[in-house]
Coordinates of C-alpha atoms and ligand atoms in Angstrom, one line a residue:
X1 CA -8.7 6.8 -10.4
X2 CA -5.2 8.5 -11.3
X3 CA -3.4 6.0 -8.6
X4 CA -4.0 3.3 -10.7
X5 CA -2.9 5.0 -14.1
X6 CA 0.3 5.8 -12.5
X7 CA 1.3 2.6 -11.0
X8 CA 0.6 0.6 -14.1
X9 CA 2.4 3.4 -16.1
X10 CA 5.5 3.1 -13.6
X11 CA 6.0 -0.8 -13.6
X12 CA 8.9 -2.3 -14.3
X13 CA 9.0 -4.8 -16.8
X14 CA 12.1 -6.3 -18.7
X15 CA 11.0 -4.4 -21.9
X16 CA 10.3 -1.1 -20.2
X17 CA 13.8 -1.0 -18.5
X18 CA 15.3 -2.4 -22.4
X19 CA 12.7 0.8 -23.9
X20 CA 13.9 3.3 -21.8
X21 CA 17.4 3.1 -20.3
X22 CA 18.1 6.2 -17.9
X23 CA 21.7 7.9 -18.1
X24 CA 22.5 10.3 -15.8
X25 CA 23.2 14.0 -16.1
X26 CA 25.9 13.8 -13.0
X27 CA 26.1 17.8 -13.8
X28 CA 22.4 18.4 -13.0
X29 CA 22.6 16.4 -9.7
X30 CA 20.3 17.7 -7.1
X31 CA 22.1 18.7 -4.2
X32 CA 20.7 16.7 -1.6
X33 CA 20.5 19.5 1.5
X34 CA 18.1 22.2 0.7
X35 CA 19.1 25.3 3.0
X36 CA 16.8 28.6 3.6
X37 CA 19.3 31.2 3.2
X38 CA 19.7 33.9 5.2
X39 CA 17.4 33.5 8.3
X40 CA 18.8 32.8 11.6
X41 CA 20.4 29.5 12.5
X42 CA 20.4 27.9 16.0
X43 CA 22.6 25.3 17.6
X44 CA 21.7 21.9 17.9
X45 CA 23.9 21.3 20.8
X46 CA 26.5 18.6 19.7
X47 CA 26.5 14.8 21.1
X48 CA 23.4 14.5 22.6
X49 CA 23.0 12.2 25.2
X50 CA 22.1 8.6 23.8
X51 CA 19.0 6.8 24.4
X52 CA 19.7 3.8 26.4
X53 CA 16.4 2.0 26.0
X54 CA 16.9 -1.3 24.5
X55 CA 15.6 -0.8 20.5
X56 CA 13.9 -3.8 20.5
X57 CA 11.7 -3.1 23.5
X58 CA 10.8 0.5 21.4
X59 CA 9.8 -1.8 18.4
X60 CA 7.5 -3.1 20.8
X61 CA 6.1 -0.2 21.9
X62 CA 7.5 1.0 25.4
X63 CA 8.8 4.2 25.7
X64 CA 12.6 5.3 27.0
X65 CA 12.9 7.3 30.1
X66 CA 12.0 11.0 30.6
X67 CA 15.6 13.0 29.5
X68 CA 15.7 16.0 31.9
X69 CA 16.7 18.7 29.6
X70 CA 16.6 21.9 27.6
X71 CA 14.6 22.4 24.8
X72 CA 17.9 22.2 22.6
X73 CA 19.5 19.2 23.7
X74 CA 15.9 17.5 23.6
X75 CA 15.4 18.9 20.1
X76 CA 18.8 18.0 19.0
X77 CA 18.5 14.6 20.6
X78 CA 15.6 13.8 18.9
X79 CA 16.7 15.0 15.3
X80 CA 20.4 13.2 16.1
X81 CA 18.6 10.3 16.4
X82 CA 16.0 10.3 13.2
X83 CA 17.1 12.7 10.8
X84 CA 21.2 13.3 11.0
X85 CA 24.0 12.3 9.4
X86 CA 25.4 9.1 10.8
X87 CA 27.9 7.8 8.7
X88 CA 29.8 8.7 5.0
X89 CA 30.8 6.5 2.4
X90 CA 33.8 7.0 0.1
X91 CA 33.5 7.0 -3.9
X92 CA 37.1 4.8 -4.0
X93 CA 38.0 6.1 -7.3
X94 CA 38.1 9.9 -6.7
X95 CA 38.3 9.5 -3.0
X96 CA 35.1 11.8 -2.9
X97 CA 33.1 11.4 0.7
X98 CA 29.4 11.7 1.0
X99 CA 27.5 11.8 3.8
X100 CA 24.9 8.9 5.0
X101 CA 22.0 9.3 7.3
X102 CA 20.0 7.8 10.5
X103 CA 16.9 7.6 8.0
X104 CA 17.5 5.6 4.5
X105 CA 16.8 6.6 0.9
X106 CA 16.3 5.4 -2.3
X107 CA 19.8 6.4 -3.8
X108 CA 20.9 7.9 -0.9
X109 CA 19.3 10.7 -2.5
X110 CA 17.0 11.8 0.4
X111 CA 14.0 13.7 -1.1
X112 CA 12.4 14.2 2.1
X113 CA 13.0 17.7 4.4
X114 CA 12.2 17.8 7.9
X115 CA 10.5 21.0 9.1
X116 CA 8.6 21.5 12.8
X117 CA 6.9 24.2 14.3
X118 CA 7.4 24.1 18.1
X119 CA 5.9 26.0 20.7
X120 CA 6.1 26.6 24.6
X121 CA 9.4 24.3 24.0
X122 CA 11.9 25.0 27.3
X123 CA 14.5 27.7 26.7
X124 CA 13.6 27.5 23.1
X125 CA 11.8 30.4 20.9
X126 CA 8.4 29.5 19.6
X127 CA 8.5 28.9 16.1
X128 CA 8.5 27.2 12.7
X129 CA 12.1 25.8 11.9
X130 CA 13.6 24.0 9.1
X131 CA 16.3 21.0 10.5
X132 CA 19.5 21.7 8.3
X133 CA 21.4 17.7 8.3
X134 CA 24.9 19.2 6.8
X135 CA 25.4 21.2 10.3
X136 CA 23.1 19.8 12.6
X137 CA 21.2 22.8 12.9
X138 CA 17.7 24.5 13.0
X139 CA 17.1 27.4 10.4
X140 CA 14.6 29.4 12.0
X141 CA 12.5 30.6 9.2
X142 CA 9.7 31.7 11.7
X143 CA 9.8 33.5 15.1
X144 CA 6.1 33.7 16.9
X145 CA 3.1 31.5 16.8
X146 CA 2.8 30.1 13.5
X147 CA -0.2 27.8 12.7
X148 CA 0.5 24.9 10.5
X149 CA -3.1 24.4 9.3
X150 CA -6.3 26.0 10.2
X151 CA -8.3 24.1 13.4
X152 CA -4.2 24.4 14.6
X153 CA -3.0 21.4 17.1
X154 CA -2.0 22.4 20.5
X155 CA 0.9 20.0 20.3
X156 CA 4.2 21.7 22.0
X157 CA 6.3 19.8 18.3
X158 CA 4.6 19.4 14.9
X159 CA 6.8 18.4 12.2
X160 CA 6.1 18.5 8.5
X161 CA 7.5 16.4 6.5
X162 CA 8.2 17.2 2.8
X163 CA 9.3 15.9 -0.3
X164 CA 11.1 17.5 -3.2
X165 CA 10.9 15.1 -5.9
X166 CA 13.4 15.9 -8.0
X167 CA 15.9 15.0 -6.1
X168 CA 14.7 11.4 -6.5
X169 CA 13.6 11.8 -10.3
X170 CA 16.7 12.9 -11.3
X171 CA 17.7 9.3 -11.0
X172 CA 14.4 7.2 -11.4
X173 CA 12.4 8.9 -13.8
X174 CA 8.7 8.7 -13.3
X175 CA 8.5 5.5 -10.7
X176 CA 10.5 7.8 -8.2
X177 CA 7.3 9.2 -6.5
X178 CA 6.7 5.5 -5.1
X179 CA 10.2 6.4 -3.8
X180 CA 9.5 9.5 -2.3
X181 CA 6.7 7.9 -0.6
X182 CA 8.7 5.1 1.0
X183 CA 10.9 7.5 2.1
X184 CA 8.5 9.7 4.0
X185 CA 7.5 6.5 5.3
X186 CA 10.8 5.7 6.8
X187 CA 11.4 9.3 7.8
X188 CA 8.1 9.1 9.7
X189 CA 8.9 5.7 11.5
X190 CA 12.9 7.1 12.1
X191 CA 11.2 10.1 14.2
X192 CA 8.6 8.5 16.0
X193 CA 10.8 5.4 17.5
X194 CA 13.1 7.9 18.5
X195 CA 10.3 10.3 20.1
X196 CA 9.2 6.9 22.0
X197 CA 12.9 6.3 23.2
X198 CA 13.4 9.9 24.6
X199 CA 9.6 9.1 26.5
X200 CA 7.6 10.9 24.3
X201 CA 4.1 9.8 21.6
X202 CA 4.1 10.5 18.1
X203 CA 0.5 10.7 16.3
X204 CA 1.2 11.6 12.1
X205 CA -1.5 12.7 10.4
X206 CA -1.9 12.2 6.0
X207 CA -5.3 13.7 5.9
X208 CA -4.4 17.5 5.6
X209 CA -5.0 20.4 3.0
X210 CA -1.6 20.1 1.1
X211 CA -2.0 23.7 -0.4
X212 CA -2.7 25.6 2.9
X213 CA 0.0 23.5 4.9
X214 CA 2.9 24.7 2.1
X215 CA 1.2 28.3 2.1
X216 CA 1.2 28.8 6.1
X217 CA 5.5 26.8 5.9
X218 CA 5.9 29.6 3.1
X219 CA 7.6 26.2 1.3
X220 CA 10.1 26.9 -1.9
X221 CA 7.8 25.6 -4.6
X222 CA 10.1 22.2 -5.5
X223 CA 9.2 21.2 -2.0
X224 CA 5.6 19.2 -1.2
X225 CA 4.3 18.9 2.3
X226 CA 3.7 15.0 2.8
X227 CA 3.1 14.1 6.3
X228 CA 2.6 15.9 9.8
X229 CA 3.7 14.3 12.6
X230 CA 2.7 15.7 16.2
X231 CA 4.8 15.5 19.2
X232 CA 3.6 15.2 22.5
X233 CA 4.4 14.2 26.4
X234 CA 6.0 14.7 29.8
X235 CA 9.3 14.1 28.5
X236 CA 9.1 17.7 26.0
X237 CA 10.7 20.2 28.4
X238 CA 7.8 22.8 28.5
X239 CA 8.6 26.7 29.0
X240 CA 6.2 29.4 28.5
X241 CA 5.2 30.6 25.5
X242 CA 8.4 33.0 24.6
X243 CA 7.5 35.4 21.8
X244 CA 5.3 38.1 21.1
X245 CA 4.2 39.2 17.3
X246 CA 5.2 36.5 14.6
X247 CA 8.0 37.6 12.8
X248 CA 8.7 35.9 9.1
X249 CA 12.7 35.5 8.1
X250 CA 11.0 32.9 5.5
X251 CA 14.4 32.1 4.2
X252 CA 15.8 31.7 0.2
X253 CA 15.6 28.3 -0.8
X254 CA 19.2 27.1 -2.2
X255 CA 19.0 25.9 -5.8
X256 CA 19.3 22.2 -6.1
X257 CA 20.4 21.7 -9.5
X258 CA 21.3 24.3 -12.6
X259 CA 18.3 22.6 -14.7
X260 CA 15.1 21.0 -13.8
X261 CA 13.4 17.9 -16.1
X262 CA 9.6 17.7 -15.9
X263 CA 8.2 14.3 -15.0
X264 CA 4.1 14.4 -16.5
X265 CA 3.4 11.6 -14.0
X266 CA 4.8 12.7 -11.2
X267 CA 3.3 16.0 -11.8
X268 CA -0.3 13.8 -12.4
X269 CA -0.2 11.5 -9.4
X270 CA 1.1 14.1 -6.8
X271 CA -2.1 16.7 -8.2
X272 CA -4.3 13.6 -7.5
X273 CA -3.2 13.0 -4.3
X274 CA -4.0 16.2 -3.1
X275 CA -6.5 17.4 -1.2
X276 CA -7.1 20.5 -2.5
X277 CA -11.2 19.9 -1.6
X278 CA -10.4 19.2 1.9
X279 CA -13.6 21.0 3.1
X280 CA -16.2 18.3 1.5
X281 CA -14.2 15.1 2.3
X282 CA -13.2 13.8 5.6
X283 CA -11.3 10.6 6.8
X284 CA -13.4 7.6 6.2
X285 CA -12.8 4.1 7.4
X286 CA -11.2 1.4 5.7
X287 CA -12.8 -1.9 5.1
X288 CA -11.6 -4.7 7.6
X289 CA -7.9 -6.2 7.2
X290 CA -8.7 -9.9 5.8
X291 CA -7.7 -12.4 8.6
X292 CA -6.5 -15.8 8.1
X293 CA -3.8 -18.2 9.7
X294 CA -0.9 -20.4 8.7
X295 CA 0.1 -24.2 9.6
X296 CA 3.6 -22.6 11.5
X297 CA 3.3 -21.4 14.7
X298 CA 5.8 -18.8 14.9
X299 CA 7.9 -19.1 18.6
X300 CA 8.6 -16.0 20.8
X301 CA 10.8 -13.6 19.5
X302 CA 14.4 -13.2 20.5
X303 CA 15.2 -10.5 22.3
X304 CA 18.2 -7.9 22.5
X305 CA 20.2 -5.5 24.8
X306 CA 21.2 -3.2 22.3
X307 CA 20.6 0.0 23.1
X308 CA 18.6 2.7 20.7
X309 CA 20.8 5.1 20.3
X310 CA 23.3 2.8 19.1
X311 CA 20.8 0.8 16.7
X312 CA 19.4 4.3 15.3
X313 CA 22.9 5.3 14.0
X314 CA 24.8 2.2 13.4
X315 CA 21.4 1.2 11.0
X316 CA 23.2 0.7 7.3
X317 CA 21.9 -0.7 4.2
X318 CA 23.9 -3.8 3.5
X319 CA 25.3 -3.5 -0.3
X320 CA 24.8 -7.4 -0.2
X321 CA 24.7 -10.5 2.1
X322 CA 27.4 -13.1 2.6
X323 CA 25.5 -15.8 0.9
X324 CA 27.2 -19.1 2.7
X325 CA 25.7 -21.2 5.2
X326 CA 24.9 -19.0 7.9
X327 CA 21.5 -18.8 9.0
X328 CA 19.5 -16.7 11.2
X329 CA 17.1 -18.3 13.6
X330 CA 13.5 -19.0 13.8
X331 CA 13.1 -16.6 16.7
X332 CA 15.0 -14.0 15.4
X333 CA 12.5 -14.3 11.9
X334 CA 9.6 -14.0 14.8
X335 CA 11.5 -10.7 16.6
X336 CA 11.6 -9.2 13.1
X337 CA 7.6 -10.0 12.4
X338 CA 6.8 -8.8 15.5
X339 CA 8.3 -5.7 15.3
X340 CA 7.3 -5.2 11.5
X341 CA 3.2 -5.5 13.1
X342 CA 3.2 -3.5 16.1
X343 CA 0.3 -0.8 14.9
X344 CA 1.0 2.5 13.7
X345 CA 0.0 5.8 15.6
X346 CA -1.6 7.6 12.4
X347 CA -4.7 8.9 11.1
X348 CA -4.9 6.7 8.4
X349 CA -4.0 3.9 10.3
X350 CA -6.8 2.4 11.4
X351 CA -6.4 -0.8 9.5
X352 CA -3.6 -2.1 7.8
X353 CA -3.0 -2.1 3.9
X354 CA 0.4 -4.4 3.6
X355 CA 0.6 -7.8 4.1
X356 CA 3.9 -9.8 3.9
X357 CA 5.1 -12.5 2.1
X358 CA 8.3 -13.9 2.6
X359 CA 11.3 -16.4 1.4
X360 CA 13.2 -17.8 4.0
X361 CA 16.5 -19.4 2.2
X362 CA 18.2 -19.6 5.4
X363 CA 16.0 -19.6 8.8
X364 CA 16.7 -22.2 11.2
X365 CA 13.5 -24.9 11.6
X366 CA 11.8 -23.1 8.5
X367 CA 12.1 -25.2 5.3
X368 CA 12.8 -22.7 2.1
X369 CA 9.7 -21.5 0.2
X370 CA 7.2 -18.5 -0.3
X371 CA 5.0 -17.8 2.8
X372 CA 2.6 -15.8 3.9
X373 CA 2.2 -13.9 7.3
X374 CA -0.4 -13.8 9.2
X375 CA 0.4 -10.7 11.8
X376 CA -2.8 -11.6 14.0
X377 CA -2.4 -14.9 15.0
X378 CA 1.7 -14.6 14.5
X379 CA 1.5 -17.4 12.0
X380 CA 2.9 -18.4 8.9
X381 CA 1.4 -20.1 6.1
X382 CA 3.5 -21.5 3.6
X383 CA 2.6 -21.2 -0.4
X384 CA 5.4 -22.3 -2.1
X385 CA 7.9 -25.1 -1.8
X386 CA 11.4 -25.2 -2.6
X387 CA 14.9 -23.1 -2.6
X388 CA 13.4 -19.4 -3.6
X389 CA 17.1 -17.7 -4.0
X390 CA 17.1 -17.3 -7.9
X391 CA 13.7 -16.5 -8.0
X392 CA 13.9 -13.8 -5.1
X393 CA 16.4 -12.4 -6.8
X394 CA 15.1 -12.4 -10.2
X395 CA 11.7 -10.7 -8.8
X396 CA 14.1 -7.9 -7.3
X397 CA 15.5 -7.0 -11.0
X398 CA 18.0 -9.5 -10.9
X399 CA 19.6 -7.8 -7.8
X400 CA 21.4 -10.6 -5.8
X401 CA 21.1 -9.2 -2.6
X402 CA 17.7 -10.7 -2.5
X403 CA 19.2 -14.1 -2.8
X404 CA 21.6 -14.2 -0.5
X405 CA 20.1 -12.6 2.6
X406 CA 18.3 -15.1 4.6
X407 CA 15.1 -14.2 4.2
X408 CA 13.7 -11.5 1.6
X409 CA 10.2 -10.3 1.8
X410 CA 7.5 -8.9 -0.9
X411 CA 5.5 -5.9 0.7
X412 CA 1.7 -6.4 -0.6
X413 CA -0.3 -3.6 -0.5
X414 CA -4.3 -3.7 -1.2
X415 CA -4.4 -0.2 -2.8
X416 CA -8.2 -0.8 -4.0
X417 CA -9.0 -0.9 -0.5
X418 CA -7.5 2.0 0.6
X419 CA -8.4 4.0 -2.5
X420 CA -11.9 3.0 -1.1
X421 CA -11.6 4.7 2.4
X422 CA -10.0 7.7 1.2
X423 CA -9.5 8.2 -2.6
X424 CA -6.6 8.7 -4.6
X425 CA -4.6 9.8 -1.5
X426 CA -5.2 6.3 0.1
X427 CA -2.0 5.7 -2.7
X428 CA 0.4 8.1 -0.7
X429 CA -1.1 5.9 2.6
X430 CA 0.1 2.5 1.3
X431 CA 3.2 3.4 0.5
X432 CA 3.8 5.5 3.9
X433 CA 2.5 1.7 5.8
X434 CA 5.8 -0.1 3.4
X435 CA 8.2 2.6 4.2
X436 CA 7.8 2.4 7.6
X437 CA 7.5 -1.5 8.1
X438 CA 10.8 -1.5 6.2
X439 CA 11.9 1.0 9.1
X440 CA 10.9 -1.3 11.8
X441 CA 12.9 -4.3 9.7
X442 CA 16.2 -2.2 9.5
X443 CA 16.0 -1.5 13.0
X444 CA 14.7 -4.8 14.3
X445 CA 17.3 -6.0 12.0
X446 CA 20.3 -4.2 13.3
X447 CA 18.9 -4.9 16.9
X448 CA 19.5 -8.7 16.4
X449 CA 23.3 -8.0 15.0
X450 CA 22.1 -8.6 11.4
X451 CA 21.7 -6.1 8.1
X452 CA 19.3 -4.9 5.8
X453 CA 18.6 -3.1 2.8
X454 CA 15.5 -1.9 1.4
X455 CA 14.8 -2.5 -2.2
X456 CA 12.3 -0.5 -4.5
X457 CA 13.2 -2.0 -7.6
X458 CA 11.3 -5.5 -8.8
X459 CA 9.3 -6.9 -11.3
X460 CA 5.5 -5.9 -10.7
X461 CA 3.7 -8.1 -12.8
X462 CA 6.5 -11.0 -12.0
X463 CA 5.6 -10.5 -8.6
X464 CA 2.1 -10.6 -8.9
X465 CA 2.0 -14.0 -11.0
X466 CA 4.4 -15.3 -8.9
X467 CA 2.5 -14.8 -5.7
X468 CA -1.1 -15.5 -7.4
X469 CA -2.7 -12.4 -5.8
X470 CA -6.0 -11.3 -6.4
X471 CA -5.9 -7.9 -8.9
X472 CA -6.9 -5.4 -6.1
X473 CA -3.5 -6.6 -4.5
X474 CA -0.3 -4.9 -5.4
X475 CA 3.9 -5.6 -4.7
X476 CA 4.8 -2.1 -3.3
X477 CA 8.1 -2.6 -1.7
X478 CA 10.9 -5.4 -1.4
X479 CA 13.3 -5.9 1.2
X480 CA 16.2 -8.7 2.4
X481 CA 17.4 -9.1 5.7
X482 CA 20.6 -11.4 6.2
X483 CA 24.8 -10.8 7.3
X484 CA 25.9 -8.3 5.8
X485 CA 29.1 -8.1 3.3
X486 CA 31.7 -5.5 4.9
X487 CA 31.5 -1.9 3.0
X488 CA 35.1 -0.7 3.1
X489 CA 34.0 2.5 2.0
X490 CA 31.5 3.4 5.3
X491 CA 33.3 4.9 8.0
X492 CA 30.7 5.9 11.0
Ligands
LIG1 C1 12.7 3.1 -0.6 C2 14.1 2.6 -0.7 C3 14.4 1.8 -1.8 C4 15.7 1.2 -1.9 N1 15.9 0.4 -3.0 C5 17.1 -0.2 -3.1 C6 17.4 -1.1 -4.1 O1 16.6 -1.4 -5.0 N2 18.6 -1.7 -4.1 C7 19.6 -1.5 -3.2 O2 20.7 -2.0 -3.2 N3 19.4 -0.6 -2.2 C8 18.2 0.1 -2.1 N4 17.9 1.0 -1.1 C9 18.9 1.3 -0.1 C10 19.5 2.7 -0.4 O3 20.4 2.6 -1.5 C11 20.2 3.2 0.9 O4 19.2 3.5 1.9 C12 21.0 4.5 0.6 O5 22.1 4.2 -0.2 C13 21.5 5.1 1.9 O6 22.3 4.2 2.6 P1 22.0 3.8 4.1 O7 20.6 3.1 4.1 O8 23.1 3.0 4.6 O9 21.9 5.1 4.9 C14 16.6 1.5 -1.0 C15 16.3 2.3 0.2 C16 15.0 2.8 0.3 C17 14.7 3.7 1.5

């Protein structure tokens, strides 16, 4: 299997970082907004009315009320709330501004494109757009009925999700597909709580033919269809369908950097995770989730008024944690769990492929250690005794972020069991499940007035040891939850 060639290849280890340093080509940066020039662009209108639901209650599942709306405002409502820009952050020495978004990326360098085909949308023309961040805008790069894949869906939104890899290579090298993946995975969760707080259901769906979805989205060839996510409900304004004949504008795709470097494993992994034989393999089912229990009972989770709309775009990564005294408590630990477990609306979903492990250095009524979770029984188990800071840190390449939030957490993913329900892709599936846990944790996070920062950089094999987990179990994703540090530089 390919998967596994390429995530031994992309470990980190302390000699692979010392063999092969990375400098940056800041000339070559990718520009991180892809545009398709020269096709019609509609208004998103501006300010959209802000879901009021409580963000914590949409981590658990209920849905906001039904907006009565256009299409456009419920469209831009939607993307204002998943995909915008939220924030921008200021390089202090050259007073340069960049912008920051609702959904989080390794680098801030935001590899993922959002495009959606919509159709019978209220006072909106049928379809296939491409959502343009920089403006707030849709590029319409399709007017008519346009199929996504054969078999179609009959949902009134589809959105594909897509990666162009470059963007994150130019900065990580080979290991950035991992990146790419989390980021679609946070991307995914980012629209479907915010579908849920404007009343509507999100179902995403892994198990497609990649070639024939990027054929039918006429995609520029640096961009990769990842995920499809299909929107339905009462709350989608419906209309009639609008348009006769299906007119193409297609679009030019902007150039993201002068020069392009070729990464063989990306190029490898991303071949095998394609299902270019889609005909002769369907979804299969993967093999239970293993069970088990812990000695901690964890108590009910705290709860929150904060509103959704103001969690979705206030969500920041913390650049590090005030390290101090100040802990967090046992039932905000359990809010966070709870919300980190809730099942996922997917086709690949059926069981899940993360477990967590966590270090607590300052929870209230939980004494510092390693410990496992066990989602089922919302229990803890501990496996290590003893202050974890260094060592958390250490296991997250020395970043100290990891030791002074109060609790930091290794994402486990059994990628042998998923390559066993559905192949090589079952890789992209894993990493989806950590990206959009790590969602749920920055929102839960910001919910319960603390920060949180996602970190894709550790010590595999460290890990591993560390934890004493069987071979078939891999580290896929780190992450520390704790007060943040002020950023000077972020103004929202
Ligand atoms: C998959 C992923 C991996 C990340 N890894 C790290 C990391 O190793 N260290 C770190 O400080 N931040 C990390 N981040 C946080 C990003 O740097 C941050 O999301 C980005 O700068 C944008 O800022 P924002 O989250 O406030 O929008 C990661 C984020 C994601 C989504």
């Amino acid at each position: 299997m390919t998967w596994r060639e390429y995530h031994e290849a992309t470990k980190h280890t302390v000699e692979s970082l010392r063999r092969a340093p990375h400098s940056l080509d800041w000339a070559n940066m990718p520009n991180p907004f892809r545009h398709y020039e020269g096709v019609p662009v509609l208004d998103l209108p501006a300010d959209p009315p802000a879901p009021e639901v409580p963000a914590l209650e949409v981590l658990r599942g209920a849905s906001g009320p039904t907006p009565a709306c256009e299409g456009a405002t419920f469209l831009s409502q939607l993307l204002f709330y998943s995909a915008a820009i939220s924030a921008s952050k200021c390089v202090s020495s050259t007073g340069y501004r960049y912008a920051l978004r609702v959904n989080p990326s390794s680098g801030n360098l935001h590899p993922t494109e959002f495009h959606f085909r919509a159709r019978c949308v209220r006072e909106w023309p049928d379809g296939l757009y491409h959502y343009r961040p920089s403006t707030h805008m849709a590029e319409q790069r399709a007017l008519g009925d346009v199929e996504i894949k054969s078999g179609g869906s009959s949902a009134p939104l589809v959105f594909v999700l897509t990666s162009i890899t470059w963007r994150e290579a130019w900065k990580y090298g080979d290991r950035a597909y991992r990146y790419c993946l989390h980021d679609i995975g946070h991307a995914w969760q980012a629209l479907d709580l915010a579908a849920r707080a404007i009343g509507c259901d999100s179902l995403a769906i892994g198990h497609f033919p990649d070639d024939e979805v990027a054929q039918r989205c006429r995609l520029s060839d640096d961009e990769a269809p990842m995920l499809l996510v299909e929107l339905r409900g009462t709350s989608i304004p419906l209309g009639k369908s609008n348009v006769g004949e299906t007119v193409w504008y297609g679009g030019q795709a902007n150039q993201l950097s002068a020069e392009k470097t070729a990464y063989a494993w990306i190029d490898r992994i991303h071949a095998a995770t394609r299902l270019s034989n889609f005909a002769r393999r369907g979804i299969s089912v993967a093999a239970p989730t293993p069970t088990g229990c812990g000695e901690i009972k964890l108590p009910p989770p705290a709860g929150s008024r904060r509103t959704f709309g103001e969690v979705a775009r206030l969500r920041r990564s913390a650049l590090d944690f005030r390290g101090g005294m100040q802990s967090m408590s046992l039932t905000q630990l359990s809010a966070i769990l709870a919300a980190a477990s809730r099942p996922f609306s997917a086709d690949f979903a059926g069981t899940p492929f993360i477990q967590l492990y966590l270090y607590p250095h300052r929870v209230e009524g939980l004494k510092p250690g390693a410990y496992r979770h066990w989602p089922e029984s919302a229990e803890l188990e501990q496996i290590k005794d003893g202050d974890q800071r260094v060592v958390a840190a250490g296991l997250s390449l020395g970043q100290e972020l990891a030791g002074n939030a109060c609790v930091a957490f290794s994402m486990i993913g059994d990628l042998d069991r998923a390559a066993a329900a559905h192949g090589d892709r079952g890789y992209r599936y894993v990493h989806f499940e950590a990206g959009a846990i790590g969602h749920r944790l920055y929102l839960a996070a910001e919910a319960l007035g603390l920060g949180a920062t996602g970190i894709g950089a550790f010590y595999d094999e460290e890990v591993h040891r560390y934890l004493k987990l069987p071979p078939q179990e891999q580290v896929v994703y780190h992450f520390a939850i704790g007060y943040p540090v002020t950023d000077v530089r972020v103004r929202g």
